[in-house]
Coordinates of C-alpha atoms and ligand atoms in Angstrom, one line a residue:
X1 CA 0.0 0.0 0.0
X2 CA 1.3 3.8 -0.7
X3 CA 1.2 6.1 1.8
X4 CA -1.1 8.6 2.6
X5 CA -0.4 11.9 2.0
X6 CA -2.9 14.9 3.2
X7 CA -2.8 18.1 1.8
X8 CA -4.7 21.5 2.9
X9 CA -5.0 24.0 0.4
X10 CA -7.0 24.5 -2.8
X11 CA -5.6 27.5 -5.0
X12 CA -2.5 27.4 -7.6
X13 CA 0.3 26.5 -5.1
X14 CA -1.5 23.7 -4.0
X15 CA -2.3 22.4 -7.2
X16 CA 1.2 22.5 -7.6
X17 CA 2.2 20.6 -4.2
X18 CA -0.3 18.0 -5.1
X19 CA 1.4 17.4 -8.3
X20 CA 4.9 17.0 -6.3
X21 CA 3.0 14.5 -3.8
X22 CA 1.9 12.6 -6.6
X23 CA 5.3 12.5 -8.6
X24 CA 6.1 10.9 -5.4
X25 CA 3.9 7.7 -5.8
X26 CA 2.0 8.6 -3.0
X27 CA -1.8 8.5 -2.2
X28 CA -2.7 12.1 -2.0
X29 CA -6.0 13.4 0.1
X30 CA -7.3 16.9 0.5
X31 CA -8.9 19.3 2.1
X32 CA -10.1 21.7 -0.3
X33 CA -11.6 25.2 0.1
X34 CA -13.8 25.1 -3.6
X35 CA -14.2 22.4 -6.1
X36 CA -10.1 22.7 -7.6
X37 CA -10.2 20.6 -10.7
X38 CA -7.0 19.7 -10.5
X39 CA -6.6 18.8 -7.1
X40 CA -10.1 17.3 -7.4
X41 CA -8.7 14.7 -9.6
X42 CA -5.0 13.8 -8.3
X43 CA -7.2 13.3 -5.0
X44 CA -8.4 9.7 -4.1
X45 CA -10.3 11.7 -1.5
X46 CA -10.9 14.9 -0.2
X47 CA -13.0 16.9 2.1
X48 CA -14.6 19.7 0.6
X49 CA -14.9 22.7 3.4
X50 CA -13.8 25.5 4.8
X51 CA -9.6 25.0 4.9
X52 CA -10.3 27.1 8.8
X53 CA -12.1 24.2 10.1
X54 CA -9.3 22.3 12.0
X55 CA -11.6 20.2 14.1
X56 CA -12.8 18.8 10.8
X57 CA -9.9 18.5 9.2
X58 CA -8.7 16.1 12.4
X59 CA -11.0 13.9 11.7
X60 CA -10.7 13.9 8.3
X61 CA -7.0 12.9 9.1
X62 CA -7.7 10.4 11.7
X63 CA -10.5 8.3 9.8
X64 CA -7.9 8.0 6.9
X65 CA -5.5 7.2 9.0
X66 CA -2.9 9.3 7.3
X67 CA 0.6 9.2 7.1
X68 CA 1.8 12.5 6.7
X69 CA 0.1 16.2 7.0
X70 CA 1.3 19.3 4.8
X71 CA -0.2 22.9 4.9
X72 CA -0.3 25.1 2.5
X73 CA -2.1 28.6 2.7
X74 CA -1.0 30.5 6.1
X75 CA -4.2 31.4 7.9
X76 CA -4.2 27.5 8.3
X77 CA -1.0 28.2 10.1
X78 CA -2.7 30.3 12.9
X79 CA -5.0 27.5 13.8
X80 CA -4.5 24.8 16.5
X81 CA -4.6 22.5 13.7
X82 CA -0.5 21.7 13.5
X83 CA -0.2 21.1 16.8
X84 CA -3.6 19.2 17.5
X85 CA -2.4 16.5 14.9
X86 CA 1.1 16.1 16.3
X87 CA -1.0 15.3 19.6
X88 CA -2.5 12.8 17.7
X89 CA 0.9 11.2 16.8
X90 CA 0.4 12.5 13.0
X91 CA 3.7 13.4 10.8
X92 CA 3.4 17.1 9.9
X93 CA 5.8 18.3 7.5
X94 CA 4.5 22.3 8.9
X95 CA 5.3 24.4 11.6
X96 CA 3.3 24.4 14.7
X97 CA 1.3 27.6 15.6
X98 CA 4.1 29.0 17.6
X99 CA 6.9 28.5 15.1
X100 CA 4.5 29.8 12.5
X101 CA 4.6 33.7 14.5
X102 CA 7.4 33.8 12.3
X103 CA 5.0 35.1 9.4
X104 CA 1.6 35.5 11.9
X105 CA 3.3 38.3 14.0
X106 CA 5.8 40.5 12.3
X107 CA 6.3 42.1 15.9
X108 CA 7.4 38.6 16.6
X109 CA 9.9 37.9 13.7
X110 CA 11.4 41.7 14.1
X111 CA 12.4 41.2 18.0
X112 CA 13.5 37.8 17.3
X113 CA 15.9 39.1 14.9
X114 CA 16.8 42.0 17.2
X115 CA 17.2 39.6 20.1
X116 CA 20.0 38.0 18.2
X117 CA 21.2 40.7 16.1
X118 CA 20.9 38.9 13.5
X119 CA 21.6 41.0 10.0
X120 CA 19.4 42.2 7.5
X121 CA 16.8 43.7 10.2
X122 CA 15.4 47.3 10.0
X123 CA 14.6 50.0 12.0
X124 CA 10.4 49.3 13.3
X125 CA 8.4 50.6 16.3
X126 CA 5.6 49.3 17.6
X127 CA 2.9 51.4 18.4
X128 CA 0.5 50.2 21.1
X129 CA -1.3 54.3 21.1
X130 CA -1.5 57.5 19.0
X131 CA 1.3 58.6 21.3
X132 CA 3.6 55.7 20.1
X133 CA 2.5 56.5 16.6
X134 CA 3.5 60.6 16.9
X135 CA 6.5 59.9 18.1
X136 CA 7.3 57.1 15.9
X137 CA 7.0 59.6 12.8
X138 CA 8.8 62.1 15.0
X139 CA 11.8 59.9 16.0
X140 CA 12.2 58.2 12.5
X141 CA 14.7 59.4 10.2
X142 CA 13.5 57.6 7.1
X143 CA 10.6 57.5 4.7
X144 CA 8.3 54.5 6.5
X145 CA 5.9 50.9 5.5
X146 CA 2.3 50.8 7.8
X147 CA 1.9 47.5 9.0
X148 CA -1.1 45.4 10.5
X149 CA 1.1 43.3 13.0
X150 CA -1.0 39.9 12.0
X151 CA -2.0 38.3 8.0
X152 CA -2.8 40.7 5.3
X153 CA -3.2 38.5 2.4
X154 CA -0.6 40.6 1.0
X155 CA -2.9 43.6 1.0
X156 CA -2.7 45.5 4.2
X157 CA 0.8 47.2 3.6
X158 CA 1.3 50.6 2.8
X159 CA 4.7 51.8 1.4
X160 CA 5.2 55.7 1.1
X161 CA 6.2 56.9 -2.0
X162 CA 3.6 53.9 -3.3
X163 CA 0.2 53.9 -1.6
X164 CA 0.5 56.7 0.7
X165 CA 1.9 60.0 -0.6
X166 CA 2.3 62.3 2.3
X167 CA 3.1 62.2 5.9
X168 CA -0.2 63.1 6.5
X169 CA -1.8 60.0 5.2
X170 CA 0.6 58.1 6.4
X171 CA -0.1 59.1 9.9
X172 CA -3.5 58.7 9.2
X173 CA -3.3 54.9 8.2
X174 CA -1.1 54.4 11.1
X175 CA -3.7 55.5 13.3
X176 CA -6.6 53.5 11.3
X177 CA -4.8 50.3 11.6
X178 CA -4.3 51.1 15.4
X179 CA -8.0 51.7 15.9
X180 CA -8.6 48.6 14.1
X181 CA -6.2 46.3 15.9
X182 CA -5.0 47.7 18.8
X183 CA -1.1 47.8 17.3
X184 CA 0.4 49.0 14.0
X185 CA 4.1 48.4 13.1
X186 CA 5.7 51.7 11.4
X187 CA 8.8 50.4 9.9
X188 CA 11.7 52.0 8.3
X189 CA 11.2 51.9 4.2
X190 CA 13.7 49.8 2.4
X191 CA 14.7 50.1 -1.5
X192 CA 15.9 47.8 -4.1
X193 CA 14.6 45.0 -6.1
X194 CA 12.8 42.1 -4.1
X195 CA 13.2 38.6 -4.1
X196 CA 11.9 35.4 -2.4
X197 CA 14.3 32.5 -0.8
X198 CA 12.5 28.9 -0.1
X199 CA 13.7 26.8 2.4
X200 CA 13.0 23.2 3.4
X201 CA 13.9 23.6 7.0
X202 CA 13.9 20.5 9.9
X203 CA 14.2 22.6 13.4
X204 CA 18.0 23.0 12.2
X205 CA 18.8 21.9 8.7
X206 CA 18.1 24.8 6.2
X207 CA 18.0 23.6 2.4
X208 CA 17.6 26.2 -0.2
X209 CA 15.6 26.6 -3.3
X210 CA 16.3 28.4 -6.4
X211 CA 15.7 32.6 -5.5
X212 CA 12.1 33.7 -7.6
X213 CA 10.9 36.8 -8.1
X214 CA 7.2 37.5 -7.2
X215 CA 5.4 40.3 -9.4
X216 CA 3.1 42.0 -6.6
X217 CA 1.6 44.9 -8.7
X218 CA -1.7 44.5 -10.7
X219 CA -0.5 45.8 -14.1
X220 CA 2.4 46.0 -16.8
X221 CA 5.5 48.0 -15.8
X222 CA 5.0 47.5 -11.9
X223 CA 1.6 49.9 -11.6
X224 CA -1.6 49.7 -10.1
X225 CA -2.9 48.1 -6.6
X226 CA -0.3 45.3 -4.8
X227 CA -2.1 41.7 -5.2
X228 CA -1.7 38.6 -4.4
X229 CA 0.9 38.1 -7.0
X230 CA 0.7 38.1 -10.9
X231 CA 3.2 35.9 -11.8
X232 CA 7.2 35.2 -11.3
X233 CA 10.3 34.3 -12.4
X234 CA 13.4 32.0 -11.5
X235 CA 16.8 31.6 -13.4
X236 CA 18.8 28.6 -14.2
X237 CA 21.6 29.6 -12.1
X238 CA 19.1 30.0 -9.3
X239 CA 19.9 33.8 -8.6
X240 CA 18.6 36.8 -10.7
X241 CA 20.0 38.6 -13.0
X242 CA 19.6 42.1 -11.5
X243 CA 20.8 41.1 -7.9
X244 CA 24.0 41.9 -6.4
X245 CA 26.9 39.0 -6.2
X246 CA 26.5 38.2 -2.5
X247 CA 22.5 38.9 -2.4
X248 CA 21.5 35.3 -2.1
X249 CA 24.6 34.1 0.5
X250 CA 23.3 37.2 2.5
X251 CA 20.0 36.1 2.7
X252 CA 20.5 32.5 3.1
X253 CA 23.0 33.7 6.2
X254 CA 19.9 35.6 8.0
X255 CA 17.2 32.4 7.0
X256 CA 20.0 30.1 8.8
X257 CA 20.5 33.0 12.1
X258 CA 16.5 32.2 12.1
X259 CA 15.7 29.1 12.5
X260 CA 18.8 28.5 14.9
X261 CA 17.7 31.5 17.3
X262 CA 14.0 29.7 16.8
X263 CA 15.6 26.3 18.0
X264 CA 17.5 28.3 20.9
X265 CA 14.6 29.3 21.7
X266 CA 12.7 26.0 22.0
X267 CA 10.5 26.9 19.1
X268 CA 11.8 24.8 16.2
X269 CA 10.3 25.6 12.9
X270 CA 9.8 22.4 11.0
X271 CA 8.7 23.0 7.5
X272 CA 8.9 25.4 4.5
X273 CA 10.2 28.8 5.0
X274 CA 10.4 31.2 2.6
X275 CA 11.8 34.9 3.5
X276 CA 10.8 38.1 1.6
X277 CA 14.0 40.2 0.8
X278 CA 15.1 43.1 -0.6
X279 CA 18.6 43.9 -2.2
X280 CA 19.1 47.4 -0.8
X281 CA 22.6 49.8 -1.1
X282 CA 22.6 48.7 2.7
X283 CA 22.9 44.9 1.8
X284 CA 19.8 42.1 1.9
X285 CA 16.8 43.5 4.6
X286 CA 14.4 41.6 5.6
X287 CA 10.7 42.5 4.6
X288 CA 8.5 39.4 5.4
X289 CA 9.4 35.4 6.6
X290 CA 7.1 33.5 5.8
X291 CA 6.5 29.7 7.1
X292 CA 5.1 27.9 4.0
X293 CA 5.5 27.9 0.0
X294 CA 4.9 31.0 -1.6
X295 CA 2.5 31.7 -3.9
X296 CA 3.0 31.8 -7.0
X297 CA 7.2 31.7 -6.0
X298 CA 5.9 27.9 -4.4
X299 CA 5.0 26.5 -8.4
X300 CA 8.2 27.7 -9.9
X301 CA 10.2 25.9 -7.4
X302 CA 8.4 23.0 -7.5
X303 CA 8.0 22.6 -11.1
X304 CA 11.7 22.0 -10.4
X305 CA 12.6 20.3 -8.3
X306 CA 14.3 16.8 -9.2
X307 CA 14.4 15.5 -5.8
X308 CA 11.6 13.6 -4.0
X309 CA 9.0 15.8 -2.4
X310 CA 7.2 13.0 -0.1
X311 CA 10.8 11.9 1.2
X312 CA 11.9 15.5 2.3
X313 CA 8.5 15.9 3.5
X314 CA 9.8 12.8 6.0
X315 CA 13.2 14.4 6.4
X316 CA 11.5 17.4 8.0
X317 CA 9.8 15.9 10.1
X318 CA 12.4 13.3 11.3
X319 CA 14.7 16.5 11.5
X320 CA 17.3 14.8 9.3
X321 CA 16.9 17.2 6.3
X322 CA 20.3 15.8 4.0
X323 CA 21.8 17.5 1.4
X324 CA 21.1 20.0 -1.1
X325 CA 17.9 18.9 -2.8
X326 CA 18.2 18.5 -6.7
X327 CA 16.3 21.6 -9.2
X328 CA 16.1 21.1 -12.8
X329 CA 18.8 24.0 -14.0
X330 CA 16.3 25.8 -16.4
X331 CA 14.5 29.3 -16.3
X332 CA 10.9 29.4 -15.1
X333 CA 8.2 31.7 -15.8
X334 CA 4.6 31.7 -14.3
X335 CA 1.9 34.4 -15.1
X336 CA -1.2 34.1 -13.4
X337 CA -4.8 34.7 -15.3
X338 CA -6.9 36.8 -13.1
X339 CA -10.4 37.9 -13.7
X340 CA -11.1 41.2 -15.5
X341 CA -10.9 43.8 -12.3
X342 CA -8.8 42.1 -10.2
X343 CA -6.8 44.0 -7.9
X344 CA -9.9 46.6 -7.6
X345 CA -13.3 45.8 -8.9
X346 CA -12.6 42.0 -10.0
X347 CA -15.6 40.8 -12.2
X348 CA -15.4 36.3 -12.2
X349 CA -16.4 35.0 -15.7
X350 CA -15.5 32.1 -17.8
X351 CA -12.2 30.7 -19.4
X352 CA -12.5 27.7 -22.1
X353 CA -9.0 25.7 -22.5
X354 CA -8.3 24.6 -26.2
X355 CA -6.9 21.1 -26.0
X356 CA -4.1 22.2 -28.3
X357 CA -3.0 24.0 -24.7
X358 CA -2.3 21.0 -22.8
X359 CA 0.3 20.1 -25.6
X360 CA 1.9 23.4 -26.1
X361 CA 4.9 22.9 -24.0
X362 CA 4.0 25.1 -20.8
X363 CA 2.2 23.6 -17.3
X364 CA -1.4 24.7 -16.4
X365 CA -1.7 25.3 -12.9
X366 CA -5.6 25.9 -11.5
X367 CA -6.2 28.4 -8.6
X368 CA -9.6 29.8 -7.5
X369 CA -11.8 28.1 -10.5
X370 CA -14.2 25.6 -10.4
X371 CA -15.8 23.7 -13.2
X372 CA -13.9 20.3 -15.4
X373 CA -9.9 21.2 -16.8
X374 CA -10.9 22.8 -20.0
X375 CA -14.6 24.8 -18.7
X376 CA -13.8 27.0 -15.9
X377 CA -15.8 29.3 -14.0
X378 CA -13.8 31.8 -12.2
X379 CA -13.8 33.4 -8.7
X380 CA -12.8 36.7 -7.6
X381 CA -9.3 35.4 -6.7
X382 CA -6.5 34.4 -9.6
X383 CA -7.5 31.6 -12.1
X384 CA -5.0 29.7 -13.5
X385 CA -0.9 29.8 -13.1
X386 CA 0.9 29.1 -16.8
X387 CA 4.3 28.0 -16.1
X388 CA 7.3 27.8 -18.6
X389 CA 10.5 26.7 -18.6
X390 CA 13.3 27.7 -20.7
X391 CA 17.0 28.4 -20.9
X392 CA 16.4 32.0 -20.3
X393 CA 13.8 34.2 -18.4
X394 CA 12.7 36.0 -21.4
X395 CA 12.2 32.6 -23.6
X396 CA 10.4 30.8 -21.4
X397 CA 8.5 34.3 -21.1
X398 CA 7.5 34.1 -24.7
X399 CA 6.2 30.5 -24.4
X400 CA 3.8 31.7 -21.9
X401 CA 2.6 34.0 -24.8
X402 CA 2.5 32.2 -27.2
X403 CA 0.2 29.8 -25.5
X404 CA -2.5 31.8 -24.4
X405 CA -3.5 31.9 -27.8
X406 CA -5.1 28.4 -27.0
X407 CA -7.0 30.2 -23.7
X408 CA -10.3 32.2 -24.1
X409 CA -12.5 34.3 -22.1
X410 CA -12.7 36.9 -19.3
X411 CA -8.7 37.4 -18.3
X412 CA -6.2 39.8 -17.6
X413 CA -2.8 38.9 -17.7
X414 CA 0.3 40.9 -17.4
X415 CA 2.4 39.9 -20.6
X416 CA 5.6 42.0 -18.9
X417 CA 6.4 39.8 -16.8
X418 CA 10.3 38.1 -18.0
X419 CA 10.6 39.8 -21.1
X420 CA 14.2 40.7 -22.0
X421 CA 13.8 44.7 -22.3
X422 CA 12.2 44.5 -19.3
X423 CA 15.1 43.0 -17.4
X424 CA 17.3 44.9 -18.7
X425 CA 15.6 47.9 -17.0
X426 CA 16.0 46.4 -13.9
X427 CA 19.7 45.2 -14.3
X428 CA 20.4 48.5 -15.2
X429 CA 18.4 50.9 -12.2
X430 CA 19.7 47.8 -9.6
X431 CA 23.1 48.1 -10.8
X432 CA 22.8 52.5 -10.1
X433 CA 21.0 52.2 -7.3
X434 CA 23.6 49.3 -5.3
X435 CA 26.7 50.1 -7.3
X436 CA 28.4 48.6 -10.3
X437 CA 31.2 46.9 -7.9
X438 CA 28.8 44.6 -6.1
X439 CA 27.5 43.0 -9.1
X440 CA 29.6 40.2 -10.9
Ligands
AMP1 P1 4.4 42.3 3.0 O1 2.9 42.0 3.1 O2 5.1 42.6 4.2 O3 5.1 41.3 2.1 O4 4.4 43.7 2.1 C1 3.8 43.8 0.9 C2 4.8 44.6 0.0 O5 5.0 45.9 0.6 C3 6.2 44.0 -0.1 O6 6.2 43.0 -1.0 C4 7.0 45.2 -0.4 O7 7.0 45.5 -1.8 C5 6.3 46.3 0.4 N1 7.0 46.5 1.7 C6 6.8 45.9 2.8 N2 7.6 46.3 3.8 C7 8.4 47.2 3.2 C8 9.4 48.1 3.7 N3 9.8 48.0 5.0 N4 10.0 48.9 2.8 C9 9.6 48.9 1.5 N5 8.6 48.2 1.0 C10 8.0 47.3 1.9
LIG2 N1 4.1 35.7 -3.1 C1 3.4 36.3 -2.0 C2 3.0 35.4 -0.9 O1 3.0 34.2 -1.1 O2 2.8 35.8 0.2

């Protein structure tokens, strides 16, 4: 008999963790938010319900007698549910609810890292009153980010500069969030191009993924509203072309300083961690940890990776983690279809897949639809992730293209994403902005 692997999660990343489970030769079961397609079919089972419901979910686990647990989104993260199966004696290949303050509470992961002085940290107050926020913006030298403290979806940030365009308003979110939450984080603003790190990591083994980079803004040329992501991009020599030399070293460094001060502190995180960076003229900062995959960074890495998925799940949770795990040495771009809107006033239609699609050379990924694999009705979230690999960022950007020729109906897609001029922009402003000498 195969094992029995259980996955939580129903959107693109998932999809693409199910397909790793499966590559596997494991059994895979689900727990699925809407009626995934893709998931739907890889599942022999699944329980079809709110992802939240952790009492459920138990049960679900414990009548199938499962042999292993993996989570996917993050509020899963803040729920009992982790820890509640490890009680149970359950494998979880995720980090239990105190590890996973590493994402839920950025007030968390900022003292931790002052604690230990660990690089890569920025300045950040915590403001418990308008008092603390007043003389936050009087005692801080720099433009500032507004922060809820908790999960945002990747929506609750405000940058200045980007979203808010004076003092003034800044102030004024600060104190909105406050009201709201009862803390805000004010935090130093940090500039330079972002980039995501992945990390299998066993309480004290870290092993590193290729370095993506996640396309936040709504539309072409890095405009409009921040969103959940609208595609990324990875290179075969698993850095990016427009980062400095050291920018990966420096932030695998601070993700290792991490999860040993998390182990010092009897909090080993167990799982997939995945740290938000930026490559700024002051070296790597930290913007975000994370304690899962990333989505859409998660289905570039995976659509990689060589190694097997179900056996490092098992290494994680053993804590014996060995060795670097084996990626495919070929570019990846993803570019997500999202419904007309999105980002602002999304309006969920229909997409119709020709069949000439599933032969065209790129992976189809399905997110927030429901419907079969080629007749999808869409939700107000993203719809479908097209992946393609290629020897270079900008070819494997083109396939993407050239495919959706084979895709109809009520999409927006942001065809910048990867091609060549495009990068080159980048390459160039990075290389001004952090100086010519610390790029090879
Ligand atoms: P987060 O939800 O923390 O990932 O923030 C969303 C986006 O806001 C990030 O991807 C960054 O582009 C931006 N951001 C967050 N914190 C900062 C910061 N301290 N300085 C500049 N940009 C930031
Ligand atoms: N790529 C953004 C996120 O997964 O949070």
């Amino acid at each position: 008999m195969t094992e029995k692997i259980l996955l939580v999660g129903s959107g693109g990343r998932e999809d693409a963790i199910a397909r790793a489970i499966k590559r596997s030769g494991a059994t895979l079961l689900s727990v699925i938010g809407h009626e995934n397609p893709s998931i739907k079919s890889l599942s022999s089972k699944y329980l079809l319900g709110n992802e939240l419901d952790y009492k459920k979910i138990e049960e679900f686990a414990l009548e199938n007698s499962v042999d292993m647990v993996f989570v996917g989104p993050d509020p899963v993260l803040d729920t009992p549910l982790v820890n509640n199966l490890m009680k149970h004696g359950i494998p979880v290949a995720s980090p239990t609810m105190e590890a996973a303050r590493i994402e839920t509470s950025k007030m968390f992961m900022r003292e931790l890292m002052k604690r230990y002085n660990i690089p890569g940290n920025i300045e950040f107050r915590e403001c418990f009153s308008e008092n603390d926020v007043n003389d936050a913006f009087a005692s801080m030298m720099h433009d500032v980010a507004v922060k809820p403290i908790g999960l945002t979806g990747g929506k609750g940030v405000r940058v200045m500069g980007e979203q808010l365009h004076s003092l003034e308003e800044a102030k004024s979110y600060a104190i909105e969030v406050l009201k709201r939450d009862g803390v805000v984080l004010i935090e130093e603003k940090v500039v330079g191009e972002e980039f995501s790190l992945q990390a299998f990591v066993d309480g004290k083994n870290v092993s590193f993924m290729p370095i993506v980079q996640d396309y936040k803004r709504a539309y072409e040329g890095d405009s409009g509203p921040n969103t959940g992501g609208m595609g990324s991009i990875s290179d075969s020599n698993f850095t990016l072309p427009f980062l400095s030399r050291n920018a990966r070293d420096e932030a695998a460094h601070i993700m290792i300083d991490i999860v040993r001060s998390m182990n010092s502190e009897n909090t080993p995180f167990k799982g997939v961690m995945y740290g938000q960076f930026m490559d700024s003229p002051k070296g790597v900062k930290v913007i975000e940890i994370n304690a899962r995959f990333a989505d859409p960074e998660g289905i570039n890495v995976l659509s990689l990776l060589k190694s097997d998925f179900v056996e490092i799940l098992h290494q994680i949770y053993e804590g014996n983690l060995q060795g670097e795990k084996i990626f495919e040495k070929k570019a990846t771009v993803l570019k997500y279809l999202v419904p007309v809107g999105y980002g602002t006033n999304p309006k969920p239609g229909e997409i119709l897949i020709d069949d000439k699609m599933f032969d065209s050379g790129v992976e189809i990924f399905y997110a927030s639809v429901s419907g079969d694999m080629r007749r999808l009705k869409q939700s107000s979230s993203r719809s479908l992730a097209i992946l393609a690999k290629g020897d270079s960022i900008p070819e494997a950007s083109e396939m993407v293209d050239a495919s959706l020729k084979y895709v109809k109906g009520d999409y927006y897609v942001r065809k910048d994403i990867g091609k060549a001029e495009y990068l080159q922009a980048k390459i160039r402003k990075s290389r001004e902005l952090i100086g010519h000498e610390r790029f090879t």
